[in-house]
Coordinates of C-alpha atoms and ligand atoms in Angstrom, one line a residue:
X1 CA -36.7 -19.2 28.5
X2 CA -33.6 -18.5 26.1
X3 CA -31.6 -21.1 25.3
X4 CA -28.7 -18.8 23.7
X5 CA -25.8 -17.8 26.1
X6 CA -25.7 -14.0 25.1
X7 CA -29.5 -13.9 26.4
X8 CA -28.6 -15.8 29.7
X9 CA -28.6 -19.5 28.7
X10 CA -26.0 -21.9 29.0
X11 CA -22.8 -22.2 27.1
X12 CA -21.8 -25.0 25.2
X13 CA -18.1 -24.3 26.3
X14 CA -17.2 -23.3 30.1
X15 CA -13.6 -24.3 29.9
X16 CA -10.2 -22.5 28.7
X17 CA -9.1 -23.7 25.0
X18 CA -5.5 -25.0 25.2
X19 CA -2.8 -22.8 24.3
X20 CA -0.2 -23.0 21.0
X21 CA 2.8 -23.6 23.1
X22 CA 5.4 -24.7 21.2
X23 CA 9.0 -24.4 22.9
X24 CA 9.9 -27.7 24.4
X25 CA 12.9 -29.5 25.8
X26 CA 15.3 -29.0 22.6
X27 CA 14.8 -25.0 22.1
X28 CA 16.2 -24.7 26.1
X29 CA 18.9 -27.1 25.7
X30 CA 20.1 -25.4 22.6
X31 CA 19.5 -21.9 24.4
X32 CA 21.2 -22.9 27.0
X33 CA 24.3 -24.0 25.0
X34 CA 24.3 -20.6 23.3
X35 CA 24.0 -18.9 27.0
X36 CA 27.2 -21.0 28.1
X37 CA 29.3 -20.7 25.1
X38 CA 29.0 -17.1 26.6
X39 CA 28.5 -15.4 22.4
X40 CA 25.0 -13.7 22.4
X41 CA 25.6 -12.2 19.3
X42 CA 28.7 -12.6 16.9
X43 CA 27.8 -9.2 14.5
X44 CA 30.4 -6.7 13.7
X45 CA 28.9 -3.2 11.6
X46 CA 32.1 -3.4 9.8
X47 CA 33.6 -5.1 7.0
X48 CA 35.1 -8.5 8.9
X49 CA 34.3 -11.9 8.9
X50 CA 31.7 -11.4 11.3
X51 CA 30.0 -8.9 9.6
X52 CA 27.5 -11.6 8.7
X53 CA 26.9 -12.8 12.5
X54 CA 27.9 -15.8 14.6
X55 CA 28.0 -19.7 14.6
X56 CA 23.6 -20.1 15.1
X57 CA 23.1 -17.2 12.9
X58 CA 24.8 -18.5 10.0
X59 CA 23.7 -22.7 10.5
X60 CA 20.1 -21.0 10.9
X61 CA 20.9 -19.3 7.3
X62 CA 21.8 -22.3 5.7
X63 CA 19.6 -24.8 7.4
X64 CA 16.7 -22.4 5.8
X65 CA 17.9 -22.1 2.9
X66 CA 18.4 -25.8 1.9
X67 CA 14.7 -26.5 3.5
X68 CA 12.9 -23.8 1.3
X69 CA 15.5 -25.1 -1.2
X70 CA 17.0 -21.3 -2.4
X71 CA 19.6 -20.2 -2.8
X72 CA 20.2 -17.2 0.3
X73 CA 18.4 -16.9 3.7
X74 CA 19.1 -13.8 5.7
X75 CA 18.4 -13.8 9.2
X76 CA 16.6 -10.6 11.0
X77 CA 15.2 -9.3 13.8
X78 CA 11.2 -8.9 12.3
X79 CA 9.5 -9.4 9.4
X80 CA 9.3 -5.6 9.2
X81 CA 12.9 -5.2 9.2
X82 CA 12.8 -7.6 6.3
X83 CA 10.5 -5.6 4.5
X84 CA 12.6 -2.7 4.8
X85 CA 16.0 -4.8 3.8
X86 CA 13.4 -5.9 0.7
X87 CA 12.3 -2.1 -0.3
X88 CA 15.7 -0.9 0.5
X89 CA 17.4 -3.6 -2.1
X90 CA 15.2 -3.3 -4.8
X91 CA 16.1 0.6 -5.4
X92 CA 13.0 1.9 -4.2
X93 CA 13.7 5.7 -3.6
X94 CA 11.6 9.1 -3.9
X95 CA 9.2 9.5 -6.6
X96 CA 8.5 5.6 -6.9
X97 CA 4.9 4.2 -6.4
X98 CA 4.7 0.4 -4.8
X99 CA 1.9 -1.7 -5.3
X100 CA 0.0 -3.5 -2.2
X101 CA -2.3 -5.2 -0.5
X102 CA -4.8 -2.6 1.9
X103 CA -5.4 -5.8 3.7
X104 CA -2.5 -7.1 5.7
X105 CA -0.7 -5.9 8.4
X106 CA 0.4 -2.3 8.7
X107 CA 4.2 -3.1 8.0
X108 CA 3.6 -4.4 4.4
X109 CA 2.4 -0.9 3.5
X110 CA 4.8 1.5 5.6
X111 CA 7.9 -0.5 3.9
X112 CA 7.9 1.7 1.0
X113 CA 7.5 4.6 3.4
X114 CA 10.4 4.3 5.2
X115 CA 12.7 5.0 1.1
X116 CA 10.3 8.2 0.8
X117 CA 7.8 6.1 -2.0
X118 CA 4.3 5.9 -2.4
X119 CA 2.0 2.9 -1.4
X120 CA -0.6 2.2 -3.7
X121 CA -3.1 0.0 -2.8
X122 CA -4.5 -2.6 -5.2
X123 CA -8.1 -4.4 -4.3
X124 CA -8.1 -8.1 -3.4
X125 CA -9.6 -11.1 -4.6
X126 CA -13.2 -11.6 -3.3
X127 CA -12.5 -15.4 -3.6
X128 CA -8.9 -15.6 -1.8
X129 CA -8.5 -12.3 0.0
X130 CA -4.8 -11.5 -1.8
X131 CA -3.8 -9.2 -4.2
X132 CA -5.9 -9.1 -7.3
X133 CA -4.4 -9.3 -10.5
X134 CA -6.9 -7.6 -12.1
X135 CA -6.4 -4.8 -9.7
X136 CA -2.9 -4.2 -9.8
X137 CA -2.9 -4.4 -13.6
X138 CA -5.2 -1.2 -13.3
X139 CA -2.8 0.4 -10.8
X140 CA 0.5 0.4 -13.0
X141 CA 1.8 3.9 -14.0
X142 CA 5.5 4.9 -15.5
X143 CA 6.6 5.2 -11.5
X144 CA 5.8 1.8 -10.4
X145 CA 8.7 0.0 -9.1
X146 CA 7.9 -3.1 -7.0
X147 CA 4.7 -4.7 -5.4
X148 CA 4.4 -6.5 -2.5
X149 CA 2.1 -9.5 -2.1
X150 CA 1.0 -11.1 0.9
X151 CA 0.2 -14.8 1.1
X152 CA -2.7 -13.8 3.4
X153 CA -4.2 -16.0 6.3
X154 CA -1.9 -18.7 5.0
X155 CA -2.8 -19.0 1.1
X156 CA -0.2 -18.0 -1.4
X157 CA -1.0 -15.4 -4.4
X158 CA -1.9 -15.9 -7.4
X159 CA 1.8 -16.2 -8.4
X160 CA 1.7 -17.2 -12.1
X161 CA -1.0 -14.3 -12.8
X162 CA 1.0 -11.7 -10.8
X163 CA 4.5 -13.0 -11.3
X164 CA 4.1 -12.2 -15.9
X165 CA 2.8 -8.9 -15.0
X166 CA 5.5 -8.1 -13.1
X167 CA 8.2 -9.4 -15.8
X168 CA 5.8 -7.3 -18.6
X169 CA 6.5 -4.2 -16.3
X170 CA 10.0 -4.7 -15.2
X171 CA 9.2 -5.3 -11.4
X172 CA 10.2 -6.5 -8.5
X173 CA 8.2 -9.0 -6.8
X174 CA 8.2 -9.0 -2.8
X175 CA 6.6 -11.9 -1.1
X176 CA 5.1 -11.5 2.4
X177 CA 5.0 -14.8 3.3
X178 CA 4.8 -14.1 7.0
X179 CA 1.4 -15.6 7.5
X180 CA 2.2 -18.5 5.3
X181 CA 5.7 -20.6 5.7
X182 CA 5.4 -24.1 4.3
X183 CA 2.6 -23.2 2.3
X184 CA 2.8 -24.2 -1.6
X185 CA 2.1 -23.2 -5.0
X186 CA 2.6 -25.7 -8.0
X187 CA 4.9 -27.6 -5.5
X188 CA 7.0 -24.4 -4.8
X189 CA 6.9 -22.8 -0.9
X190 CA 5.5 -19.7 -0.9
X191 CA 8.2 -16.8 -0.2
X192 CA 10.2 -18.3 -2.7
X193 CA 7.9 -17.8 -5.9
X194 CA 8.9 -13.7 -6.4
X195 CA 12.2 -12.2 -6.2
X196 CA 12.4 -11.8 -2.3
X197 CA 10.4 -13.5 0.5
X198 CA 10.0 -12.8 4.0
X199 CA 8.7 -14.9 6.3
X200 CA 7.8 -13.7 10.3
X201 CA 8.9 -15.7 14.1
X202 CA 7.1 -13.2 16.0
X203 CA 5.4 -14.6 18.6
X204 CA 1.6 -15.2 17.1
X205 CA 3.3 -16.8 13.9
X206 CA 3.8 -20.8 13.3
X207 CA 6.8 -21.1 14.3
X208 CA 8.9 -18.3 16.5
X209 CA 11.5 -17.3 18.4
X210 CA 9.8 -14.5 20.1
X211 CA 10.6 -11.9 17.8
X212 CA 12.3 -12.5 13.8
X213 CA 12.6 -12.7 10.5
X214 CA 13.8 -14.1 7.9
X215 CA 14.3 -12.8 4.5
X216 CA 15.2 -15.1 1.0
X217 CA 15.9 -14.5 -2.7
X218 CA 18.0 -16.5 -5.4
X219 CA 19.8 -13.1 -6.5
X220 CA 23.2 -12.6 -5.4
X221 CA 23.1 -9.2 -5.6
X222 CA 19.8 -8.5 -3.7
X223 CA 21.6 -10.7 -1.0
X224 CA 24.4 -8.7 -0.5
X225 CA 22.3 -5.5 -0.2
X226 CA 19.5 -6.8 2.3
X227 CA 23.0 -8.2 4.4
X228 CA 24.1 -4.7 4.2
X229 CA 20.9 -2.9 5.0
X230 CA 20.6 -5.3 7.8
X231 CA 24.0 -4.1 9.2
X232 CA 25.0 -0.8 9.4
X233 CA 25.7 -0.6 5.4
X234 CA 27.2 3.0 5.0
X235 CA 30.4 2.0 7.5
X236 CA 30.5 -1.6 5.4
X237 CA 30.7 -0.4 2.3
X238 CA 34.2 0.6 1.9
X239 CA 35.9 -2.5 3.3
X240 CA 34.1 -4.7 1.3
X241 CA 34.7 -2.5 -1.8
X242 CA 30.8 -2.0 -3.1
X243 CA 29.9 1.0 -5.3
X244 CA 26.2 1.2 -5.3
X245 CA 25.2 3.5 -2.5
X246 CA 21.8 3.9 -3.7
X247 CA 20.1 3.0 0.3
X248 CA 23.0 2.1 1.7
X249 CA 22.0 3.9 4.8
X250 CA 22.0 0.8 7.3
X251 CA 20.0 -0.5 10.0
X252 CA 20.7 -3.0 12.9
X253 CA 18.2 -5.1 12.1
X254 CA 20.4 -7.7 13.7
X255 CA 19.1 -11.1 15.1
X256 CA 20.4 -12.4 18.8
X257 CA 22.2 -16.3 18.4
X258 CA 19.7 -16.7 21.0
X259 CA 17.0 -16.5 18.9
X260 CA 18.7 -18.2 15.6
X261 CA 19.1 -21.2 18.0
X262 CA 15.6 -21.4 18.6
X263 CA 14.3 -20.9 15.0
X264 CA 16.8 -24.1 14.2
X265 CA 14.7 -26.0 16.6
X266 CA 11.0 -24.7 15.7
X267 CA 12.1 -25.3 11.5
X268 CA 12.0 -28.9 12.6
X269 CA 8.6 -28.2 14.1
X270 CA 7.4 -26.4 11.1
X271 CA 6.2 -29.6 8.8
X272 CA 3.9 -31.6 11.7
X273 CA 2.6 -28.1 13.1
X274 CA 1.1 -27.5 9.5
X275 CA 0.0 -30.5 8.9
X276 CA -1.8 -31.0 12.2
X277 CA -3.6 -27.0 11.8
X278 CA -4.4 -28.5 8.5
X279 CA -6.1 -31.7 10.0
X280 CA -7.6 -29.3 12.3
X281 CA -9.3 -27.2 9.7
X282 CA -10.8 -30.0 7.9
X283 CA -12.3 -31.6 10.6
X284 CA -13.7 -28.4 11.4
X285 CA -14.9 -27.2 7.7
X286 CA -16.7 -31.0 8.1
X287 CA -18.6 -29.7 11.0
X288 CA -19.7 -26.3 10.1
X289 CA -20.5 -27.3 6.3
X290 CA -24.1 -27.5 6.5
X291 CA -24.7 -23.9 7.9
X292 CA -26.4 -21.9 5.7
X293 CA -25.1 -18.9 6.3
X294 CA -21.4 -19.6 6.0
X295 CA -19.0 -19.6 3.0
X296 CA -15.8 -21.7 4.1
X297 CA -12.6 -21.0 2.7
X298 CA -11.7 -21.2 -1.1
X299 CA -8.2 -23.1 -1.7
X300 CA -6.3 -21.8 -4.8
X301 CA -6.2 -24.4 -7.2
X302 CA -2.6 -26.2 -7.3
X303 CA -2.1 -24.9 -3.6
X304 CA -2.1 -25.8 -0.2
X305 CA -3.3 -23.0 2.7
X306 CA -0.9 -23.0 5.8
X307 CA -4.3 -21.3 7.7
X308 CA -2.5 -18.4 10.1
X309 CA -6.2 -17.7 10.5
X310 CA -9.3 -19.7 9.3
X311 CA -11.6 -17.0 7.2
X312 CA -14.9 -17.5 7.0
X313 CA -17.8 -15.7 4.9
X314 CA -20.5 -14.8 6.9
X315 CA -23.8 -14.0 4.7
X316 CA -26.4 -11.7 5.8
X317 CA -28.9 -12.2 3.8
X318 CA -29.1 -15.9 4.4
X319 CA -29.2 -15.7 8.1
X320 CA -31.2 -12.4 8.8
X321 CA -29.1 -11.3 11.3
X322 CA -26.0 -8.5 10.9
X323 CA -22.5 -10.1 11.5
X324 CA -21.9 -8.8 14.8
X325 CA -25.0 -10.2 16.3
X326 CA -24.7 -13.2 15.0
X327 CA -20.8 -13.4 16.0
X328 CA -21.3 -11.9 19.3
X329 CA -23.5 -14.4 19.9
X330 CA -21.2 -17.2 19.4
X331 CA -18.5 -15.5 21.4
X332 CA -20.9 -16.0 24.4
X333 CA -21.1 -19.8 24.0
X334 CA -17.5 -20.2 23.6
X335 CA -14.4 -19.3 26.3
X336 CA -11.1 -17.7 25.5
X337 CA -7.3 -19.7 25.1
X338 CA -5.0 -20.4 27.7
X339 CA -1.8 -17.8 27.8
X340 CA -4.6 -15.4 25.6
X341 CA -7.8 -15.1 28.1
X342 CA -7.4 -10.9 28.2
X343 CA -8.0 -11.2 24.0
X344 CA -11.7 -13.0 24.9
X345 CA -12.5 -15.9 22.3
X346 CA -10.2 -15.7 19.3
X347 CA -12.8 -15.0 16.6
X348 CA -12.9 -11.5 15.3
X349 CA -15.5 -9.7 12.6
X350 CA -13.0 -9.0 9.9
X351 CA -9.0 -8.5 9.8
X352 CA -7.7 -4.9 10.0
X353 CA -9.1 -2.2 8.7
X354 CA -8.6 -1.6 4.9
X355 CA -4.8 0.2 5.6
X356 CA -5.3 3.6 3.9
X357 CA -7.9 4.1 5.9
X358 CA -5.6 4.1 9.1
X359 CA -4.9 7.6 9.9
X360 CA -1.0 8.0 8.7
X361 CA -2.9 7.4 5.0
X362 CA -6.1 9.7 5.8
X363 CA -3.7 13.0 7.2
X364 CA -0.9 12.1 5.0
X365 CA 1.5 12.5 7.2
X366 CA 4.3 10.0 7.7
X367 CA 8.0 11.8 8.0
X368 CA 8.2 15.5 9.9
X369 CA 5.0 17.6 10.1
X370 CA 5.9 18.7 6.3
X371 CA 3.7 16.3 4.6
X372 CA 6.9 14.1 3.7
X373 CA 6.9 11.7 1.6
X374 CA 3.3 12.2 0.0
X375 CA 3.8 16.1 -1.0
X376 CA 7.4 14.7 -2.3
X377 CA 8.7 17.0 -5.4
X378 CA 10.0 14.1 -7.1
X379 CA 6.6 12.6 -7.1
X380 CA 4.1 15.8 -7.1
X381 CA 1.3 13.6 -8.2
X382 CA -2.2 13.7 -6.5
X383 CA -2.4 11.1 -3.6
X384 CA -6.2 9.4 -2.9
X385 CA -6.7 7.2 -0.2
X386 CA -10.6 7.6 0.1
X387 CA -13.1 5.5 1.0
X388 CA -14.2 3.3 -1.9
X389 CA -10.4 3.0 -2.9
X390 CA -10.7 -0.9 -2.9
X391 CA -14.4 -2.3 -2.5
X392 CA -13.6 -5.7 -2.6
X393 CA -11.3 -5.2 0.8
X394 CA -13.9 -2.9 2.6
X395 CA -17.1 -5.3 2.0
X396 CA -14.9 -7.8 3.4
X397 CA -14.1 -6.2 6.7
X398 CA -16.9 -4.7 7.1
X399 CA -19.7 -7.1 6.0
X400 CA -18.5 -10.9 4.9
X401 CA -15.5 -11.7 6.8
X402 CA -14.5 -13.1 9.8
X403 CA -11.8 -14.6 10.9
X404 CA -10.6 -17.1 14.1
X405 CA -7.8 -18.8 15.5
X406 CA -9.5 -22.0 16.9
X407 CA -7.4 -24.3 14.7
X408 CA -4.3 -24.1 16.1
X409 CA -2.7 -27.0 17.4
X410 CA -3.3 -28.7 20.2
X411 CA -6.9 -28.2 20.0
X412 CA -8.5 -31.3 19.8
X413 CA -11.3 -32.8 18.0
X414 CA -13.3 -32.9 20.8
X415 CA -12.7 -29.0 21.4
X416 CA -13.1 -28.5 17.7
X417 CA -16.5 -29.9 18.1
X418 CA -17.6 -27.3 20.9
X419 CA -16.6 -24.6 18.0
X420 CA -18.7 -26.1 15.5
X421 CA -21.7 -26.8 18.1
X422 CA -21.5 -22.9 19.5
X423 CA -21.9 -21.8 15.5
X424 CA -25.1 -24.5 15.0
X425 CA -26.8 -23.5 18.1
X426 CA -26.8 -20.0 17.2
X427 CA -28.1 -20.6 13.4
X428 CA -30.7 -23.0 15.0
X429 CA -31.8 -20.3 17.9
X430 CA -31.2 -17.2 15.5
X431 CA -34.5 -16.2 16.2
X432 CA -33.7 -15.3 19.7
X433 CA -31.2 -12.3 18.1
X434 CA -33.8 -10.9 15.8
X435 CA -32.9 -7.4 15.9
Ligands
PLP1 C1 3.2 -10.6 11.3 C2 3.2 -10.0 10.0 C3 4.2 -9.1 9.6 C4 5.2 -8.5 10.5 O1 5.9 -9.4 11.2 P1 6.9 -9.0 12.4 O2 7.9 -10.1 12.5 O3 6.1 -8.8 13.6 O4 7.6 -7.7 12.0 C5 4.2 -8.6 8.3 N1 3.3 -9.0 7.4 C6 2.3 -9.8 7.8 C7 1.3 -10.2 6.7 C8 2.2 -10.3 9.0 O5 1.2 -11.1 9.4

């Protein structure tokens, strides 16, 4: 008789996990206040007081800027749009190459896109899963202008590395920190240890407002830019007497009050939510430690991991089993989360597939039908985005890695043990999967 759920036995889990749900009593009251003062959004595109937005917009600004102690916060409506503020402030333009990670979200990677330059995509770390050092070194050419690193799954980059071979080169340093507010790096948060920072309140993140962003940076004059990218810049300009047009083609990458208020309310949140997921995820490491066939997360030395996701190494050779069987097999003993139960049980093999293997990177085509921006004539360089590109990121996705969300507050111990116990009963019963 089988005793694994995937060949018919029983599960170890028959009940829902309990959803992240976050918004309580004091985002509605403040909502509602915003809804009865009767201002949804305070932004003018022109150059006027309220060009940089209404009452929650500009508390929210400051209230995030003190807490991540720097010195300017600007307020968006996605981390995408902040990305694009970012690229479009730091003089990105035609002909430029930008160094990034193939493995993060789609949006780090079509930022420098969107100003006509070229992504180039560095390997990652086979230890951390960010940006290598090593890697971008070798990627460096007389056109490189900026690189964008991701604090990935919730652990910051290897900032000191990274950071003096960006001041060597002359570039600018963009943070994606949207996986990883409240993390820290030699007692600094990450999104404040390049030039610019970016942090995400879409839904999935730890804390949100539905959808947002927030973008910071100590320079004055990126500030002013990413406020003018943000906001219609070409009919601001004028009025407020600024002479660099360089990408002063604006946006409305506005944000609501509506959703300012609520970010106010979850940045309180933001300290005990960590902390608990962190709780979580050592509790859990406890439990799954004596698996064989599982490599639990590296932390960076002098950091602390904010854990968007928990990433786990899955090896092969020790368990004698692919991934997939062996994953799939602990999918059937486990049971999706509440408010989630359509994505099945939050583990998956992997993270997203090494980017310039998406198809945008594989048919070069991006901007018209004409092959624009990779066939640019003021880059006219040869463009490879093959297979084999980065190694490091591809054995990841497609061999060691997987990643799950089980660690998100409230879970309890109690549920936390049901995790572990699905992952021992299938390394005990492996047997049952030989393929
Ligand atoms: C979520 C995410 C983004 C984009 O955030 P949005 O607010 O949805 O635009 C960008 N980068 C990374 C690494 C992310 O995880």
């Amino acid at each position: 008789m089988s005793i694994l759920a995937i060949n018919g036995g029983k599960k170890v889990r028959t009940t829902l996990f309990p959803a992240y749900k976050i918004i309580d009593k004091e985002e509605k009251e403040i909502v509602s206040e915003v809804l009865e003062s009767g201002i949804l959004s305070k932004f003018l595109g022109c150059w006027d007081e309220d060009f940089y937005g209404g009452p929650q917009i500009r508390a929210l600004e400051e209230e995030w800027a003190s807490y991540f102690d720097v010195k300017h916060a600007i307020a968006v409506n996605s981390a995408t749009s902040a990305l694009y503020c970012a690229m479009g402030a730091a003089g990105v333009g035609p002909g430029d190459e930008v160094i990034v990670s193939p493995y993060t979200m789609s949006a780090s990677a079509t930022a420098p896109l969107v100003y006509n330059a070229i992504p180039i995509f560095a390997d990652i770390e086979e230890d951390y899963y960010c940006i290598s050092a090593e890697s971008i070194k070798n990627r460096i050419t007389d056109r490189t202008k900026a690189i964008i690193v991701v604090d990935i799954f919730g652990l910051p980059y290897d900032a000191e590395r990274i950071n003096a071979i960006a001041k060597e080169h002359n570039l600018i340093v963009i943070e994606d920190t949207a996986q990883a507010p409240f993390a820290k790096y030699q007692g600094k948060f990450a999104g404040t240890l390049g030039d610019i920072g970016i942090y995400s309140l879409n839904y999935h993140k730890h804390i949100h407002c539905g959808e947002g962003g927030i973008i910071v940076t100590d320079n004055d004059d990126l500030a002013e830019r990413m406020r003018l990218i943000r906001n219609h810049a070409e009919a601001v300009v004028e009025g407020m007497g600024f002479h660099t047009l360089v990408n002063m083609v604006g946006f409305n990458y506005r944000m609501t009050e509506i959703e300012a208020a609520i970010t106010r309310m979850q940045l309180k949140k933001l300290a005990p939510l960590v902390e608990e997921r962190q709780r979580l995820v050592k509790y859990l490491n406890s439990k799954l430690q004596g698996i064989p066939c599982l490599e639990l997360p590296n932390e960076r030395i002098e950091s602390e991991h904010v854990y968007y996701v928990h990433p786990i190494k899955y090896k092969q050779e020790v368990a004698g089993i692919s991934r997939s069987t062996f994953i799939n097999a602990v999918k059937a003993e486990l049971m999706p989360t509440e408010l989630r139960e359509s994505e099945g049980v939050l583990i998956s093999e992997g993270y997203v597939k090494p980017l310039y293997l998406q198809p945008l990177y594989q048919k070069l085509t991006a901007y018209g039908d004409k092959g624009c921006p990779f066939n640019c004539n003021y880059y006219n360089k040869p463009i490879v985005y093959k297979e084999g590109l980065c190694p490091v990121a591809e054995k990841m996705h497609y061999h060691e890695l997987f990643t799950h969300e089980l660690i998100r507050p409230p879970m309890t111990y109690k549920d936390l043990d049901d995790v572990a116990n699905a992952f021992i009963k299938v390394w005990e019963n492996r047997r049952e999967l030989h393929e």
